[in-house]
Amino acid sequence: MEFLIRSAQIIDQSSPLHLSKKDILISNGIIAKIDDQIDFDGEVVSANNLMVSVGWFDMRALYQDPGNEHKEDLESGCAVAAAGGFTDVVLLPNTQPVNSTKNAISYYLKWNKGSTVQLHPMAAVTLGCEGKELTEMIDLHTAGAVAFGDGLKPIWHTDIMLKGLQYLQKFDGLLINKPEDEMLTAFGHMNEGKASTLMGLKGMPTLAESVMIERDLKLLEYAGGKLHFSMVSSKESIELIRAAKERGLKVTCDTGINYLRFVDEDLSDYDTNLKVNPPYRTESDRAALIAAVEDGTIDCLVSDHIPHDEESKKLEFDLADFGSSNQQTFYSVLFEVFGEKAIDYLPLVTSHPRNLLKQETPAIQEGAEACITIFNHEEWTFGPKANLSKSVASPLLGKKLSGKVIGIVNQGQLILNRYED
């Protein structure tokens, strides 16, 4: 397969070609030539104000396969990832059964052999993600797990958390925890505050997140190891992590892309597509998250793609499941928040997650394997035909957006988006 990407601005801060506009010839999965102008008679990828970067890497998504394939399976999930610009995706272990065996790991690695989008399984820290008994993490690491966490569930058991940090040091593994004290969020449906009071819904306080972060940081200081907080959502949490980094602790964090866009007051019409966990917080929290992206406190941005079928979402707000479909609209939200500066934060979905997970970061240079995301800042409509997920649980479905993914190149294949809506 041979094709040319015509007149694309290269976005790669580690490259001497950063911000230069070039033609890129790709032949049999290899970047064969990069030049100002290349004569070529074959397939040409072109668009107004085209840009390319290293393929985007999503550190948090759930494809519900196996167990709930009617919500999302590997085929539809990878189609969504490609449409969202992602060449690589870390899958949460919260499937049925939970991803906690070597066979479960091999299920995803076998899929990768024929897939343009590469899947990286996160293995559960505890059996069944119940927080009571450690999995065989060394075996799971050897089998191909890139990180360890209980995904949608916090590691609530203090001794398990401590032993997990100690155990993973044997192979320099990364422990990922979603900080939440579930005793403080029980029966909650949204952020605790003025909006929840006006809506008559039980709230989930930021205290539930910050208490868990404080606990885990003390355990990290005591035990050593590497800890990553996933889905940080509040100003207080950011302040705790920033201070821990200044003390030299090996701690990193991410937040979901939509937490830079939505706040609790957006839930006033009881849209269940905005019911997520952790919940969208206040404007002050949103501003703190944006500032943390800008100053480097937040290491990665994730889609937190948790797709659901209509039966799980078209319910009374207090009965609907947590989660929404976010992967396809990732860059549009990033562009809405940061405008033209959005490209400055692409390392949070290119090199940073790969470095955390000890994955090699591709390069846009002659002779390298092509792992590329192609995009521009044009408008598009995220309508029913454009949505490739089995889920319609997106707060942005039907909206006109800016920040358009043209396609991806990976594993010797080119996938281009079709925008019909």
Coordinates of C-alpha atoms in Angstrom, one line a residue:
M1 CA 0.0 0.0 0.0
E2 CA 1.4 3.4 -1.0
F3 CA -0.1 6.8 -0.6
L4 CA 0.8 10.5 -0.1
I5 CA -0.2 12.9 2.6
R6 CA -0.2 16.2 0.8
S7 CA 1.0 19.5 2.3
A8 CA 0.5 18.6 6.0
Q9 CA 1.9 20.6 8.9
I10 CA 3.9 18.3 11.2
I11 CA 3.0 18.6 14.9
D12 CA 5.8 16.9 16.8
Q13 CA 7.6 19.0 19.4
S14 CA 10.5 16.5 19.6
S15 CA 11.1 16.7 15.9
P16 CA 13.2 19.2 13.9
L17 CA 10.3 19.2 11.4
H18 CA 7.9 20.6 14.0
L19 CA 5.4 23.1 12.5
S20 CA 6.9 22.6 9.0
K21 CA 4.6 21.9 6.1
K22 CA 5.6 18.8 4.1
D23 CA 4.5 16.1 1.7
I24 CA 4.8 12.6 3.3
L25 CA 5.0 9.5 1.2
I26 CA 4.1 6.3 2.9
S27 CA 5.0 2.9 1.3
N28 CA 4.2 -0.5 2.9
G29 CA 3.7 1.1 6.3
I30 CA 7.0 3.0 6.2
I31 CA 7.6 6.7 5.9
A32 CA 9.5 6.5 2.6
K33 CA 10.0 10.3 2.0
I34 CA 9.3 13.6 3.5
D35 CA 9.8 16.7 1.3
D36 CA 8.4 20.1 0.4
Q37 CA 6.8 18.6 -2.7
I38 CA 6.6 15.0 -3.9
D39 CA 5.4 14.0 -7.4
F40 CA 3.0 11.1 -6.9
D41 CA 0.3 9.5 -9.1
G42 CA -1.3 7.2 -6.5
E43 CA -3.7 7.8 -3.7
V44 CA -3.4 11.3 -2.1
V45 CA -4.8 12.4 1.2
S46 CA -5.4 16.1 1.2
A47 CA -7.6 18.7 3.0
N48 CA -7.5 22.3 3.9
N49 CA -4.9 23.2 6.6
L50 CA -4.0 19.6 7.1
M51 CA -2.0 18.6 10.1
V52 CA -0.3 15.3 11.2
S53 CA 1.1 14.1 14.5
V54 CA 2.3 10.9 16.1
G55 CA -0.7 8.6 16.5
W56 CA -2.8 9.4 19.5
F57 CA -2.8 7.1 22.5
D58 CA -5.8 6.8 24.8
M59 CA -5.1 5.6 28.3
R60 CA -8.6 4.9 29.4
A61 CA -11.5 3.3 27.5
L62 CA -13.9 0.4 28.0
Y63 CA -15.1 -1.6 25.0
Q64 CA -17.4 -3.9 27.1
D65 CA -16.0 -6.9 25.3
P66 CA -16.3 -9.7 26.5
G67 CA -19.6 -9.6 28.4
N68 CA -21.6 -6.6 27.2
E69 CA -20.8 -6.6 23.5
H70 CA -24.2 -5.0 22.8
K71 CA -22.8 -1.8 24.3
E72 CA -19.5 -1.9 22.4
D73 CA -17.4 -4.7 21.0
L74 CA -13.8 -4.7 19.8
E75 CA -14.8 -4.1 16.2
S76 CA -17.0 -1.1 16.9
G77 CA -14.6 0.2 19.6
C78 CA -11.7 0.2 17.2
A79 CA -13.8 1.9 14.6
V80 CA -14.6 4.6 17.1
A81 CA -11.0 4.9 18.1
A82 CA -9.8 5.4 14.5
A83 CA -12.5 7.9 13.9
G84 CA -11.4 9.8 17.0
G85 CA -7.8 9.8 15.8
F86 CA -6.5 7.1 18.2
T87 CA -4.0 4.5 17.0
D88 CA -3.6 2.9 20.4
V89 CA -6.1 2.4 23.3
V90 CA -5.6 1.1 26.9
L91 CA -8.7 -1.0 27.8
L92 CA -10.0 -1.1 31.3
P93 CA -10.3 -4.5 33.0
N94 CA -14.0 -4.1 33.9
T95 CA -15.4 -6.7 31.4
Q96 CA -17.4 -9.8 32.2
P97 CA -15.4 -11.7 33.3
V98 CA -12.9 -9.2 34.6
N99 CA -9.5 -9.1 32.8
S100 CA -7.4 -10.8 35.4
T101 CA -6.0 -13.9 33.6
K102 CA -3.4 -14.6 31.0
N103 CA -6.1 -15.9 28.7
A104 CA -7.9 -12.6 29.0
I105 CA -4.8 -10.7 28.1
S106 CA -4.2 -12.9 25.0
Y107 CA -7.7 -12.2 23.8
Y108 CA -6.8 -8.6 23.1
L109 CA -3.2 -9.3 21.8
K110 CA -4.6 -11.8 19.3
W111 CA -7.0 -9.1 18.1
N112 CA -4.1 -6.8 17.5
K113 CA -2.6 -9.0 14.8
G114 CA -5.3 -7.9 12.3
S115 CA -6.2 -4.5 13.7
T116 CA -5.1 -1.0 12.7
V117 CA -5.9 0.3 16.2
Q118 CA -3.7 -1.5 18.7
L119 CA -5.3 -2.5 22.1
H120 CA -3.3 -2.5 25.3
P121 CA -4.9 -4.4 28.1
M122 CA -4.8 -3.1 31.7
A123 CA -5.1 -6.0 34.1
A124 CA -7.0 -5.9 37.3
V125 CA -5.1 -5.4 40.6
T126 CA -7.7 -7.5 42.5
L127 CA -9.7 -10.5 41.6
G128 CA -13.0 -9.5 40.1
C129 CA -12.0 -5.8 40.8
E130 CA -13.5 -6.4 44.2
G131 CA -10.6 -5.0 46.1
K132 CA -10.1 -8.1 48.3
E133 CA -7.3 -10.3 46.9
L134 CA -4.4 -9.5 44.6
T135 CA -4.2 -11.0 41.1
E136 CA -1.0 -12.7 39.8
M137 CA 0.5 -9.5 38.5
I138 CA 3.9 -10.8 37.6
D139 CA 2.2 -13.4 35.3
L140 CA -0.1 -10.8 33.9
H141 CA 2.8 -8.5 33.2
T142 CA 4.7 -11.3 31.4
A143 CA 1.5 -12.0 29.4
G144 CA 1.4 -8.4 28.1
A145 CA -0.5 -6.2 30.6
V146 CA 0.7 -2.7 30.3
A147 CA -0.5 -1.4 33.7
F148 CA -2.6 -2.5 36.7
G149 CA -5.7 -1.0 38.2
D150 CA -9.3 -1.9 39.0
G151 CA -10.5 0.5 36.3
L152 CA -14.0 1.8 37.1
K153 CA -13.5 0.8 40.7
P154 CA -11.2 2.3 43.3
I155 CA -8.7 0.2 45.2
W156 CA -10.5 0.8 48.4
H157 CA -8.6 -1.7 50.6
T158 CA -5.6 0.1 52.2
D159 CA -3.5 -3.0 52.7
I160 CA -4.1 -4.2 49.1
M161 CA -3.1 -0.8 47.9
L162 CA 0.1 -0.9 49.9
K163 CA 1.0 -4.4 48.8
G164 CA 0.2 -3.5 45.2
L165 CA 2.7 -0.7 45.3
Q166 CA 5.3 -3.0 46.7
Y167 CA 4.6 -5.9 44.4
L168 CA 4.8 -3.9 41.2
Q169 CA 8.3 -2.6 42.1
K170 CA 9.6 -6.1 41.1
F171 CA 9.2 -5.2 37.5
D172 CA 8.8 -1.4 37.7
G173 CA 5.0 -1.7 37.0
L174 CA 2.6 1.2 37.1
L175 CA -0.3 1.1 39.5
I176 CA -3.4 3.1 38.4
N177 CA -6.1 4.1 40.8
K178 CA -9.4 5.9 40.4
P179 CA -9.5 8.0 43.6
E180 CA -12.9 7.6 45.2
D181 CA -14.1 6.8 48.7
E182 CA -17.2 4.9 47.8
M183 CA -18.7 5.2 51.3
L184 CA -18.8 9.0 50.6
T185 CA -20.3 8.7 47.2
A186 CA -22.8 5.9 47.9
F187 CA -26.2 6.6 46.2
G188 CA -24.8 9.8 44.7
H189 CA -25.6 10.9 41.1
M190 CA -23.8 14.1 40.5
N191 CA -21.4 16.6 42.1
E192 CA -22.4 17.7 45.6
G193 CA -23.1 21.4 45.6
K194 CA -25.7 24.1 44.7
A195 CA -26.7 22.4 41.4
S196 CA -27.4 19.0 43.1
T197 CA -29.4 20.8 45.8
L198 CA -31.6 22.6 43.2
M199 CA -32.1 19.4 41.2
G200 CA -33.0 17.4 44.3
L201 CA -30.3 14.8 43.7
K202 CA -27.9 13.3 46.2
G203 CA -24.4 14.6 45.6
M204 CA -20.9 13.1 45.4
P205 CA -18.5 15.4 47.3
T206 CA -15.0 16.3 46.1
L207 CA -13.9 15.1 49.6
A208 CA -14.4 11.5 48.4
E209 CA -11.7 12.0 45.8
S210 CA -9.2 14.1 47.8
V211 CA -9.4 11.8 50.9
M212 CA -8.4 8.8 48.7
I213 CA -5.6 10.8 47.0
E214 CA -4.2 11.8 50.4
R215 CA -4.3 8.2 51.6
D216 CA -2.6 6.9 48.4
L217 CA 0.1 9.6 48.5
K218 CA 1.0 8.6 52.1
L219 CA 1.2 4.9 51.0
L220 CA 3.3 5.9 48.1
E221 CA 5.7 7.8 50.3
Y222 CA 5.9 4.8 52.7
A223 CA 6.2 2.0 50.2
G224 CA 7.7 3.5 47.1
G225 CA 6.8 2.5 43.6
K226 CA 4.9 4.4 40.9
L227 CA 1.3 5.6 41.1
H228 CA -1.0 7.1 38.6
F229 CA -4.3 8.7 39.5
S230 CA -6.9 8.4 36.8
M231 CA -9.9 10.7 36.3
V232 CA -8.9 13.5 38.7
S233 CA -11.7 16.0 38.7
S234 CA -11.3 18.6 41.5
K235 CA -9.2 21.6 42.4
E236 CA -8.2 20.2 45.7
S237 CA -7.0 17.0 44.1
I238 CA -4.9 18.9 41.7
E239 CA -3.3 20.9 44.5
L240 CA -2.5 17.6 46.4
I241 CA -0.9 16.0 43.3
R242 CA 1.1 19.2 42.4
A243 CA 2.5 19.3 46.0
A244 CA 3.4 15.6 45.9
K245 CA 5.3 16.1 42.6
E246 CA 7.2 18.9 44.1
R247 CA 8.2 16.6 47.0
G248 CA 9.6 14.2 44.4
L249 CA 7.1 11.4 44.7
K250 CA 6.7 9.2 41.6
V251 CA 3.1 10.3 41.0
T252 CA 1.3 11.1 37.7
C253 CA -2.3 11.8 36.8
D254 CA -4.9 12.2 34.1
T255 CA -8.3 13.7 33.6
G256 CA -11.1 13.0 31.1
I257 CA -11.3 15.4 28.2
N258 CA -14.9 16.3 28.9
Y259 CA -14.0 17.5 32.4
L260 CA -12.4 20.4 30.7
R261 CA -15.7 21.2 29.0
F262 CA -18.7 20.4 31.3
V263 CA -19.6 21.5 34.8
D264 CA -22.4 20.4 37.2
E265 CA -24.7 23.2 36.2
D266 CA -24.9 21.6 32.7
L267 CA -26.9 18.8 34.2
S268 CA -29.9 21.1 35.0
D269 CA -32.1 19.4 32.3
Y270 CA -31.3 16.0 33.7
D271 CA -29.4 14.8 30.5
T272 CA -28.2 11.3 31.5
N273 CA -25.4 11.5 28.9
L274 CA -23.8 13.9 31.4
K275 CA -24.1 11.4 34.3
V276 CA -20.5 10.2 34.8
N277 CA -18.2 9.1 37.6
P278 CA -16.5 11.1 38.9
P279 CA -19.1 13.7 38.3
Y280 CA -18.6 17.0 36.5
R281 CA -17.7 19.5 39.1
T282 CA -17.9 23.3 39.4
E283 CA -16.5 26.0 37.2
S284 CA -13.8 26.6 39.7
D285 CA -12.7 22.9 39.4
R286 CA -12.9 23.0 35.6
A287 CA -10.6 26.1 35.6
A288 CA -8.2 24.3 37.9
L289 CA -8.0 21.3 35.6
I290 CA -7.4 23.5 32.6
A291 CA -4.6 25.3 34.5
A292 CA -3.1 21.9 35.5
V293 CA -3.0 20.9 31.8
E294 CA -1.2 24.1 31.0
D295 CA 1.4 23.9 33.8
G296 CA 2.0 20.1 33.4
T297 CA 0.5 18.9 36.6
I298 CA -1.9 16.7 34.5
D299 CA 0.3 14.3 32.6
C300 CA -2.3 12.8 30.2
L301 CA -5.7 13.4 28.8
V302 CA -8.0 10.4 28.3
S303 CA -11.3 9.9 26.6
D304 CA -12.9 8.0 29.4
H305 CA -15.0 6.3 26.7
I306 CA -17.6 4.3 28.7
P307 CA -20.3 3.4 26.1
H308 CA -23.8 2.3 27.1
D309 CA -26.9 1.2 25.2
E310 CA -30.2 3.2 25.3
E311 CA -31.7 0.8 27.9
S312 CA -28.9 1.9 30.3
K313 CA -29.3 5.6 29.7
K314 CA -32.9 6.5 28.7
L315 CA -34.1 6.2 32.3
E316 CA -34.9 8.5 35.2
F317 CA -31.6 10.2 36.1
D318 CA -31.2 8.4 39.4
L319 CA -31.6 5.0 37.6
A320 CA -29.2 5.6 34.6
D321 CA -25.7 4.1 34.5
F322 CA -22.6 6.3 34.8
G323 CA -20.6 6.9 31.6
S324 CA -20.7 8.3 28.1
S325 CA -19.3 7.8 24.7
N326 CA -16.4 10.2 24.2
Q327 CA -13.7 8.9 22.0
Q328 CA -14.9 10.3 18.7
T329 CA -15.3 13.8 20.0
F330 CA -12.0 14.0 21.9
Y331 CA -10.1 16.4 19.7
S332 CA -13.1 18.6 19.1
V333 CA -13.4 19.2 22.9
L334 CA -9.7 19.8 23.2
F335 CA -10.0 22.4 20.3
E336 CA -13.1 24.0 21.9
V337 CA -11.2 24.5 25.2
F338 CA -7.8 25.6 23.9
G339 CA -8.4 26.8 20.3
E340 CA -5.4 26.9 18.1
K341 CA -3.2 26.1 21.1
A342 CA -4.8 22.6 21.3
I343 CA -1.8 21.3 19.3
D344 CA 0.5 22.3 22.1
Y345 CA -1.1 19.7 24.3
L346 CA -1.0 16.8 22.0
P347 CA 2.0 15.3 23.9
L348 CA -0.6 14.4 26.5
V349 CA -2.0 11.9 24.1
T350 CA 1.2 11.0 22.2
S351 CA 4.4 10.8 24.1
H352 CA 3.3 11.1 27.7
P353 CA 1.1 8.1 27.9
R354 CA 3.6 6.0 26.0
N355 CA 6.4 7.0 28.3
L356 CA 4.3 6.2 31.4
L357 CA 3.6 2.7 30.0
K358 CA 7.1 2.2 28.7
Q359 CA 5.9 2.0 25.1
E360 CA 8.1 3.3 22.3
T361 CA 6.9 6.7 20.9
P362 CA 6.8 6.6 17.1
A363 CA 8.6 9.3 15.1
I364 CA 7.6 11.2 11.9
Q365 CA 10.8 10.8 10.0
E366 CA 12.0 9.0 6.9
G367 CA 12.5 5.2 7.5
A368 CA 10.2 5.1 10.5
E369 CA 7.1 2.9 10.7
A370 CA 4.1 5.2 10.1
C371 CA 1.9 5.7 13.1
I372 CA 0.2 9.0 12.3
T373 CA -3.0 10.9 13.1
I374 CA -4.3 13.2 10.4
F375 CA -6.5 16.1 11.4
N376 CA -7.5 19.8 10.9
H377 CA -9.6 22.4 12.6
E378 CA -12.6 22.4 10.2
E379 CA -16.2 22.1 11.3
W380 CA -18.1 18.8 11.2
T381 CA -21.4 17.5 12.6
F382 CA -21.4 14.6 15.0
G383 CA -24.7 13.1 13.8
P384 CA -26.1 9.6 13.9
K385 CA -24.3 8.6 10.7
A386 CA -21.0 9.9 11.8
N387 CA -21.3 8.1 15.2
L388 CA -19.5 4.7 14.8
S389 CA -20.2 3.5 18.3
K390 CA -22.9 1.1 19.3
S391 CA -23.7 3.7 22.0
V392 CA -25.5 6.9 21.4
A393 CA -24.8 8.1 25.0
S394 CA -22.8 11.2 24.0
P395 CA -23.6 14.7 25.3
L396 CA -22.3 16.0 21.9
L397 CA -24.4 13.8 19.6
G398 CA -26.1 16.0 17.0
K399 CA -23.8 19.0 17.6
K400 CA -21.7 20.9 15.1
L401 CA -18.1 20.8 16.2
S402 CA -14.7 22.1 15.2
G403 CA -11.5 20.0 15.2
K404 CA -11.9 17.3 12.6
V405 CA -10.0 13.9 12.5
I406 CA -9.3 13.0 8.8
G407 CA -7.9 9.6 9.6
I408 CA -5.1 7.5 11.0
V409 CA -2.2 5.5 9.6
N410 CA -0.9 2.5 11.6
Q411 CA 0.2 -1.1 11.1
G412 CA 0.6 -0.4 7.4
Q413 CA -3.0 0.6 7.0
L414 CA -4.8 3.9 6.2
I415 CA -8.2 4.5 7.6
L416 CA -10.0 7.7 6.5
N417 CA -13.2 9.1 8.0
R418 CA -16.3 9.6 6.0
Y419 CA -18.5 12.5 7.2
E420 CA -22.0 12.1 5.9
D421 CA -24.1 14.1 8.3

